[in-house]
Coordinates of N, CA and C in Angstrom, one line a residue:
M27 N 46.2 10.3 59.6 CA 46.4 10.5 61.0 C 46.4 9.7 62.4
T28 N 45.9 8.8 62.1 CA 45.4 7.8 63.1 C 46.9 7.2 63.5
D29 N 47.6 7.0 62.2 CA 48.9 6.4 62.6 C 49.9 7.0 62.8
S30 N 50.0 8.7 62.9 CA 50.5 9.6 63.5 C 50.3 9.6 64.9
I31 N 49.1 9.5 65.3 CA 48.8 9.8 66.8 C 49.3 8.4 67.4
D32 N 48.8 7.2 66.8 CA 49.5 5.8 67.6 C 51.1 6.0 67.7
A33 N 51.6 6.4 66.6 CA 53.1 6.4 66.9 C 53.5 7.2 67.7
S34 N 52.9 8.3 68.2 CA 53.5 9.3 69.2 C 52.8 8.7 70.6
V35 N 51.8 8.2 70.4 CA 51.3 7.7 71.9 C 52.1 6.4 72.2
K36 N 52.6 5.6 71.2 CA 53.8 4.4 71.6 C 55.1 5.0 72.2
Y37 N 55.6 6.3 71.3 CA 56.9 6.9 71.6 C 56.7 7.5 73.0
V38 N 55.3 8.0 73.6 CA 55.9 8.9 74.9 C 55.5 7.6 75.9
T39 N 55.2 6.4 75.4 CA 54.8 5.5 76.6 C 55.9 4.2 76.7
Q40 N 56.9 4.6 76.0 CA 58.0 3.5 76.0 C 58.7 3.8 77.5
P41 N 59.1 3.0 77.8 CA 59.7 2.7 79.1 C 60.6 4.1 79.0
G42 N 61.1 4.7 80.0 CA 62.1 6.0 80.0 C 61.6 7.1 79.1
R43 N 60.7 7.0 78.1 CA 60.7 8.5 77.2 C 59.3 9.6 77.8
Y44 N 58.9 9.0 78.9 CA 57.8 9.9 79.6 C 57.5 9.4 81.0
H45 N 57.9 10.6 81.9 CA 57.3 10.4 83.6 C 56.9 11.8 83.9
P46 N 55.9 11.7 84.7 CA 55.4 12.9 84.7 C 56.4 14.1 85.9
T47 N 57.4 13.5 86.3 CA 58.3 14.2 87.1 C 59.6 14.9 86.3
R48 N 59.7 14.3 85.1 CA 60.9 15.0 84.4 C 60.4 16.3 83.8
R49 N 61.6 16.8 83.5 CA 61.6 18.2 82.9 C 61.1 18.4 81.6
P50 N 60.2 19.3 80.9 CA 59.7 19.0 79.7 C 61.0 19.3 79.0
S51 N 62.1 19.7 79.1 CA 63.3 19.6 78.1 C 63.9 18.4 77.9
S52 N 63.8 17.5 78.7 CA 64.5 16.1 78.4 C 63.2 15.0 77.8
C53 N 61.8 15.6 77.9 CA 61.2 14.6 77.3 C 59.9 15.4 77.1
F54 N 58.6 14.9 76.0 CA 57.5 15.5 75.9 C 56.8 15.6 77.4
A55 N 56.4 17.1 77.3 CA 55.6 17.3 78.6 C 54.6 16.7 78.8
S56 N 53.9 16.1 77.8 CA 52.8 15.6 77.8 C 52.4 14.9 76.7
I57 N 51.2 13.7 76.3 CA 51.2 13.2 75.4 C 50.4 14.3 74.4
A58 N 49.8 15.2 74.8 CA 49.4 16.4 73.9 C 50.3 17.0 73.3
D59 N 51.6 17.2 73.7 CA 52.5 17.7 73.0 C 53.0 16.7 72.2
A60 N 53.4 15.3 72.3 CA 53.6 14.5 70.9 C 52.9 14.3 70.4
L61 N 51.4 14.4 70.6 CA 50.5 14.2 69.5 C 50.7 15.6 68.5
A62 N 51.0 16.7 69.0 CA 51.2 18.1 68.4 C 52.4 17.9 67.3
L63 N 53.5 17.1 67.4 CA 54.9 17.2 67.0 C 54.4 16.4 66.1
A64 N 53.7 15.1 66.2 CA 53.3 14.0 65.1 C 52.2 14.8 63.9
L65 N 51.6 15.7 64.4 CA 50.4 16.3 63.6 C 51.3 17.3 62.8
E66 N 52.3 17.9 63.6 CA 53.1 19.1 62.8 C 54.3 18.5 61.5
D67 N 55.0 17.6 62.2 CA 55.5 16.9 61.3 C 55.3 16.1 60.1
G68 N 54.1 15.5 60.4 CA 53.3 14.2 59.7 C 54.2 12.9 59.5
S69 N 53.6 11.8 59.6 CA 54.1 10.7 59.4 C 54.8 10.5 58.4
M70 N 55.9 9.7 58.0 CA 56.5 9.4 56.9 C 57.1 7.9 57.0
K71 N 57.4 7.2 56.0 CA 57.8 6.2 56.0 C 58.3 6.0 54.5
Q72 N 59.1 4.6 54.5 CA 59.5 4.0 53.1 C 59.2 2.8 53.0
A73 N 58.5 2.4 51.8 CA 58.1 0.9 51.7 C 59.4 0.2 50.6
I74 N 59.7 -0.8 51.3 CA 60.5 -1.8 50.5 C 60.0 -2.8 49.8
V75 N 59.8 -2.9 48.3 CA 59.1 -3.9 47.8 C 60.0 -5.3 47.4
A76 N 60.0 -6.3 48.1 CA 61.0 -7.2 47.4 C 60.4 -8.4 46.9
R77 N 61.1 -9.0 45.5 CA 60.5 -9.7 44.9 C 60.3 -11.0 45.2
T78 N 59.6 -11.9 45.2 CA 59.2 -13.3 45.8 C 59.5 -14.2 44.7
D79 N 59.8 -14.2 43.7 CA 59.7 -15.2 42.3 C 61.2 -15.5 42.3
V80 N 62.0 -14.9 42.7 CA 63.4 -15.1 42.3 C 64.5 -15.8 43.2
G81 N 63.7 -16.2 44.5 CA 64.3 -17.6 45.2 C 65.6 -17.0 45.9
M82 N 65.6 -15.8 46.3 CA 66.9 -15.2 47.3 C 66.5 -15.6 48.3
G83 N 67.8 -16.5 49.2 CA 67.9 -16.6 50.4 C 67.6 -15.2 51.4
Q84 N 67.6 -15.8 52.9 CA 67.4 -14.5 53.8 C 68.7 -13.5 53.9
G85 N 69.7 -14.0 53.6 CA 70.8 -13.0 53.6 C 70.8 -11.8 52.4
K86 N 70.9 -12.5 51.0 CA 70.4 -12.1 49.9 C 69.3 -10.8 50.0
L87 N 68.2 -11.5 50.6 CA 67.2 -10.7 50.8 C 67.6 -9.5 51.7
A88 N 68.2 -9.5 52.7 CA 68.5 -8.4 53.9 C 69.2 -7.4 52.9
A89 N 70.3 -7.9 52.0 CA 71.1 -7.1 51.3 C 70.6 -6.2 50.7
Q90 N 69.3 -6.8 49.7 CA 69.0 -6.1 48.7 C 67.7 -5.3 49.0
V91 N 67.4 -5.4 50.3 CA 66.2 -4.3 50.8 C 67.1 -3.3 51.4
A92 N 68.2 -3.8 51.8 CA 69.2 -2.5 52.3 C 69.6 -1.9 51.4
H93 N 69.7 -2.5 50.1 CA 70.5 -1.4 49.0 C 69.5 -0.5 48.3
A94 N 68.3 -1.3 48.4 CA 66.8 -0.4 47.8 C 66.7 0.7 48.8
S95 N 66.8 0.5 50.3 CA 66.3 1.6 51.2 C 67.5 3.0 50.9
L96 N 68.8 2.6 51.1 CA 69.7 3.7 50.9 C 69.5 4.5 49.9
S97 N 69.6 3.8 48.8 CA 69.3 3.8 47.3 C 68.4 5.3 46.9
A98 N 67.0 5.0 47.5 CA 66.1 5.7 47.7 C 66.0 7.0 48.4
Y99 N 66.7 6.2 49.8 CA 67.3 7.5 50.5 C 68.1 8.8 50.2
E100 N 69.0 8.5 49.2 CA 69.9 9.1 48.9 C 69.6 10.1 47.4
K101 N 68.2 9.5 46.9 CA 67.5 10.3 46.1 C 66.6 11.1 46.2
A102 N 66.2 11.3 47.8 CA 65.4 12.5 48.3 C 66.0 13.7 48.7
D103 N 65.5 14.6 48.9 CA 65.9 15.4 49.2 C 66.1 16.1 50.5
S104 N 67.2 16.8 51.0 CA 67.8 17.2 52.5 C 66.2 17.2 53.5
Q105 N 65.8 18.0 53.0 CA 64.4 18.1 54.0 C 63.7 17.0 54.1
L106 N 63.3 16.4 53.0 CA 62.9 14.7 53.2 C 63.4 14.0 54.4
R107 N 64.8 14.2 54.0 CA 65.3 12.9 54.6 C 65.5 13.5 56.2
D108 N 65.9 14.8 56.6 CA 65.9 15.2 57.7 C 64.4 14.9 58.2
Q109 N 63.3 14.9 57.8 CA 62.1 14.8 58.4 C 62.2 13.4 58.5
W110 N 62.1 12.5 58.2 CA 62.0 10.9 58.1 C 62.9 10.5 59.2
K111 N 64.3 11.2 59.4 CA 65.0 10.8 60.3 C 64.5 11.1 61.8
R112 N 64.0 12.4 61.7 CA 63.3 12.6 62.7 C 62.3 12.0 63.4
G113 N 61.5 11.3 62.4 CA 60.5 10.4 62.6 C 60.6 8.9 62.9
G114 N 61.9 8.4 63.1 CA 62.5 7.3 63.3 C 62.7 6.4 62.0
Q115 N 62.7 7.0 61.0 CA 63.1 6.4 59.7 C 62.2 5.2 59.4
K116 N 61.0 5.2 59.7 CA 60.0 4.3 59.8 C 60.0 3.6 58.2
K117 N 59.9 2.0 58.3 CA 60.1 1.0 56.9 C 59.1 0.0 57.1
V118 N 58.9 -0.7 55.7 CA 57.8 -1.7 55.7 C 58.4 -2.5 54.9
V119 N 58.4 -3.5 54.6 CA 59.1 -4.6 53.5 C 57.8 -5.5 53.3
L120 N 57.4 -5.1 51.8 CA 56.2 -5.9 51.2 C 56.6 -7.1 50.2
K121 N 56.0 -7.9 49.8 CA 56.1 -9.1 48.8 C 55.6 -8.2 47.5
G122 N 56.9 -8.5 46.7 CA 56.4 -8.0 45.1 C 56.5 -9.4 44.1
E123 N 55.5 -9.5 43.1 CA 55.6 -10.5 42.4 C 56.3 -10.8 41.2
S124 N 56.8 -9.9 40.7 CA 57.7 -10.0 39.7 C 58.4 -8.6 39.1
E125 N 59.3 -8.9 38.2 CA 60.2 -7.6 37.8 C 59.2 -6.5 37.3
R126 N 58.4 -6.9 36.5 CA 57.3 -5.9 36.0 C 56.3 -5.1 37.1
Q127 N 56.3 -6.0 37.9 CA 55.2 -5.2 39.0 C 56.0 -4.2 39.9
L128 N 57.3 -4.5 40.2 CA 58.4 -3.2 40.4 C 58.5 -2.3 39.5
H129 N 58.4 -2.4 38.1 CA 58.8 -1.1 37.3 C 57.4 -0.7 37.2
E130 N 56.6 -1.2 37.4 CA 54.8 -0.4 37.5 C 54.9 0.4 38.5
L131 N 55.2 -0.2 39.8 CA 55.4 0.9 41.0 C 56.2 1.9 40.7
A132 N 57.5 1.5 40.4 CA 58.4 2.9 40.3 C 58.1 4.0 39.4
A133 N 57.2 3.6 38.6 CA 56.7 4.8 37.5 C 55.5 5.2 37.8
I134 N 54.8 4.7 38.7 CA 53.6 5.1 39.7 C 54.2 6.6 40.5
A135 N 55.4 5.9 41.3 CA 56.2 6.8 42.4 C 56.9 7.8 41.6
D136 N 57.4 7.6 40.6 CA 58.0 9.0 39.2 C 57.1 9.9 39.3
S137 N 55.7 9.1 38.8 CA 55.0 10.0 38.3 C 54.2 11.3 39.9
D138 N 54.2 10.3 40.8 CA 53.8 11.6 42.0 C 55.0 12.3 42.6
G139 N 56.0 12.0 42.0 CA 57.1 12.7 42.3 C 57.8 12.0 44.0
I140 N 57.9 11.1 44.1 CA 58.4 9.9 45.2 C 59.8 9.6 44.9
P141 N 60.4 9.7 45.8 CA 61.7 9.0 45.6 C 61.7 7.9 45.5
N142 N 62.5 7.3 44.6 CA 62.2 5.4 44.8 C 63.4 5.1 44.0
A143 N 63.9 3.7 44.1 CA 65.1 3.3 43.5 C 64.7 1.6 43.6
V144 N 65.3 1.0 42.1 CA 65.2 -0.2 41.8 C 66.1 -0.8 41.8
V145 N 66.5 -2.1 42.4 CA 68.1 -2.4 42.4 C 68.1 -3.8 41.8
R146 N 69.2 -3.9 41.1 CA 69.7 -5.2 40.3 C 70.7 -5.5 40.8
D147 N 70.4 -6.8 41.1 CA 71.8 -7.5 41.8 C 72.8 -7.6 41.0
A148 N 74.3 -7.6 41.4 CA 75.3 -7.6 40.7 C 75.8 -9.1 40.2
G149 N 75.1 -9.9 40.7 CA 75.2 -11.3 39.9 C 76.4 -12.6 40.4
H150 N 76.9 -11.7 42.0 CA 78.2 -12.8 42.1 C 77.9 -14.1 43.0
T151 N 76.7 -13.9 43.4 CA 76.3 -15.0 44.2 C 75.1 -16.2 43.7
Q152 N 73.8 -15.9 44.2 CA 72.8 -16.5 43.9 C 72.0 -16.2 42.5
L153 N 72.0 -14.8 42.2 CA 71.1 -14.4 40.9 C 72.0 -14.1 39.8
E154 N 71.1 -14.4 38.6 CA 72.1 -13.7 37.1 C 72.1 -12.1 37.6
P155 N 73.1 -11.7 36.9 CA 73.6 -10.3 36.7 C 72.4 -9.5 36.3
G156 N 72.2 -8.4 37.1 CA 71.0 -7.7 36.4 C 69.6 -8.1 36.8
T157 N 69.7 -9.0 37.4 CA 68.0 -9.3 38.2 C 67.7 -8.6 39.0
V158 N 66.4 -7.8 39.1 CA 66.1 -7.0 39.6 C 65.2 -7.5 41.0
T159 N 65.6 -6.9 41.9 CA 65.3 -7.9 43.2 C 64.8 -6.9 44.2
A160 N 64.3 -5.5 44.1 CA 63.6 -5.0 45.2 C 63.6 -3.8 44.5
L161 N 62.5 -3.0 45.2 CA 62.1 -1.3 44.7 C 61.8 -0.7 46.1
A162 N 62.5 0.6 46.7 CA 62.0 1.1 47.6 C 61.4 2.4 47.2
V163 N 60.2 2.7 48.1 CA 59.6 3.8 47.4 C 59.5 4.7 48.7
G164 N 60.1 6.3 48.8 CA 60.2 7.2 49.8 C 61.6 7.2 50.3
P165 N 61.7 7.9 51.1 CA 60.9 8.4 52.1 C 59.8 9.3 51.5
A166 N 58.3 9.4 52.2 CA 57.5 10.4 52.0 C 56.6 10.2 53.0
A167 N 55.7 10.9 52.8 CA 54.6 10.8 53.8 C 53.6 9.5 53.2
D168 N 53.2 9.2 54.9 CA 52.7 7.7 54.6 C 51.5 7.7 53.5
D169 N 50.7 8.6 53.4 CA 49.5 8.8 52.4 C 49.8 8.4 51.1
R170 N 51.3 9.1 50.5 CA 51.5 9.2 49.5 C 52.4 7.4 48.9
V171 N 52.9 7.3 50.0 CA 53.6 5.8 49.7 C 52.8 4.7 49.5
D172 N 51.3 5.0 50.6 CA 50.3 4.1 50.5 C 49.9 3.8 49.1
R173 N 49.7 4.9 48.5 CA 49.1 5.2 47.0 C 49.6 4.3 46.1
V174 N 51.0 4.0 46.5 CA 51.9 3.3 45.3 C 51.7 1.9 45.8
T175 N 52.1 1.5 46.9 CA 52.4 0.2 47.5 C 51.2 -0.4 48.3
G176 N 50.1 0.3 48.6 CA 49.1 0.0 49.5 C 48.3 -1.2 49.6
E177 N 48.6 -1.7 48.0 CA 47.8 -2.8 48.4 C 48.7 -4.1 48.1
L178 N 49.9 -4.3 48.6 CA 50.9 -5.4 48.7 C 51.0 -6.0 50.3
S179 N 51.2 -7.2 50.3 CA 51.2 -7.9 51.3 C 52.6 -7.6 52.2
L180 N 52.5 -7.9 53.3 CA 53.6 -7.5 54.3 C 54.3 -8.8 54.0
F181 N 56.2 -8.8 53.9 CA 56.9 -10.0 53.5 C 57.1 -10.6 55.0

């Protein structure tokens, strides 16, 4: 809940977002309106877990994270996708220790009905073909994603 409120306050206080002389049709009429919107829609995110034990370069890492994000997004139903897009498509990239850990997290997400995707590298450049590189969990409500990935460190 606090994350939703913080995100809403940040949104309306960004330069150009809120001004007391603007008409409500072009921006939030007040911070209270922004908070109500956040509470109505709920805060959503996607967590992408990238392995730290396979030695990916920065470009490879970025590509694998992008593949995972898009793959999990495509597995989500249209209502979840639309809600996540309206909320700014919040993402976080986290450190994963091993292939086993990514599969365990994917199983937890599956059992909770959270869209997720495990990515395997094609093996054309840095890694062996089929190497598991990343897992995306969500989009889903923040608390649901946190139940799966909340113990992991930021990348």
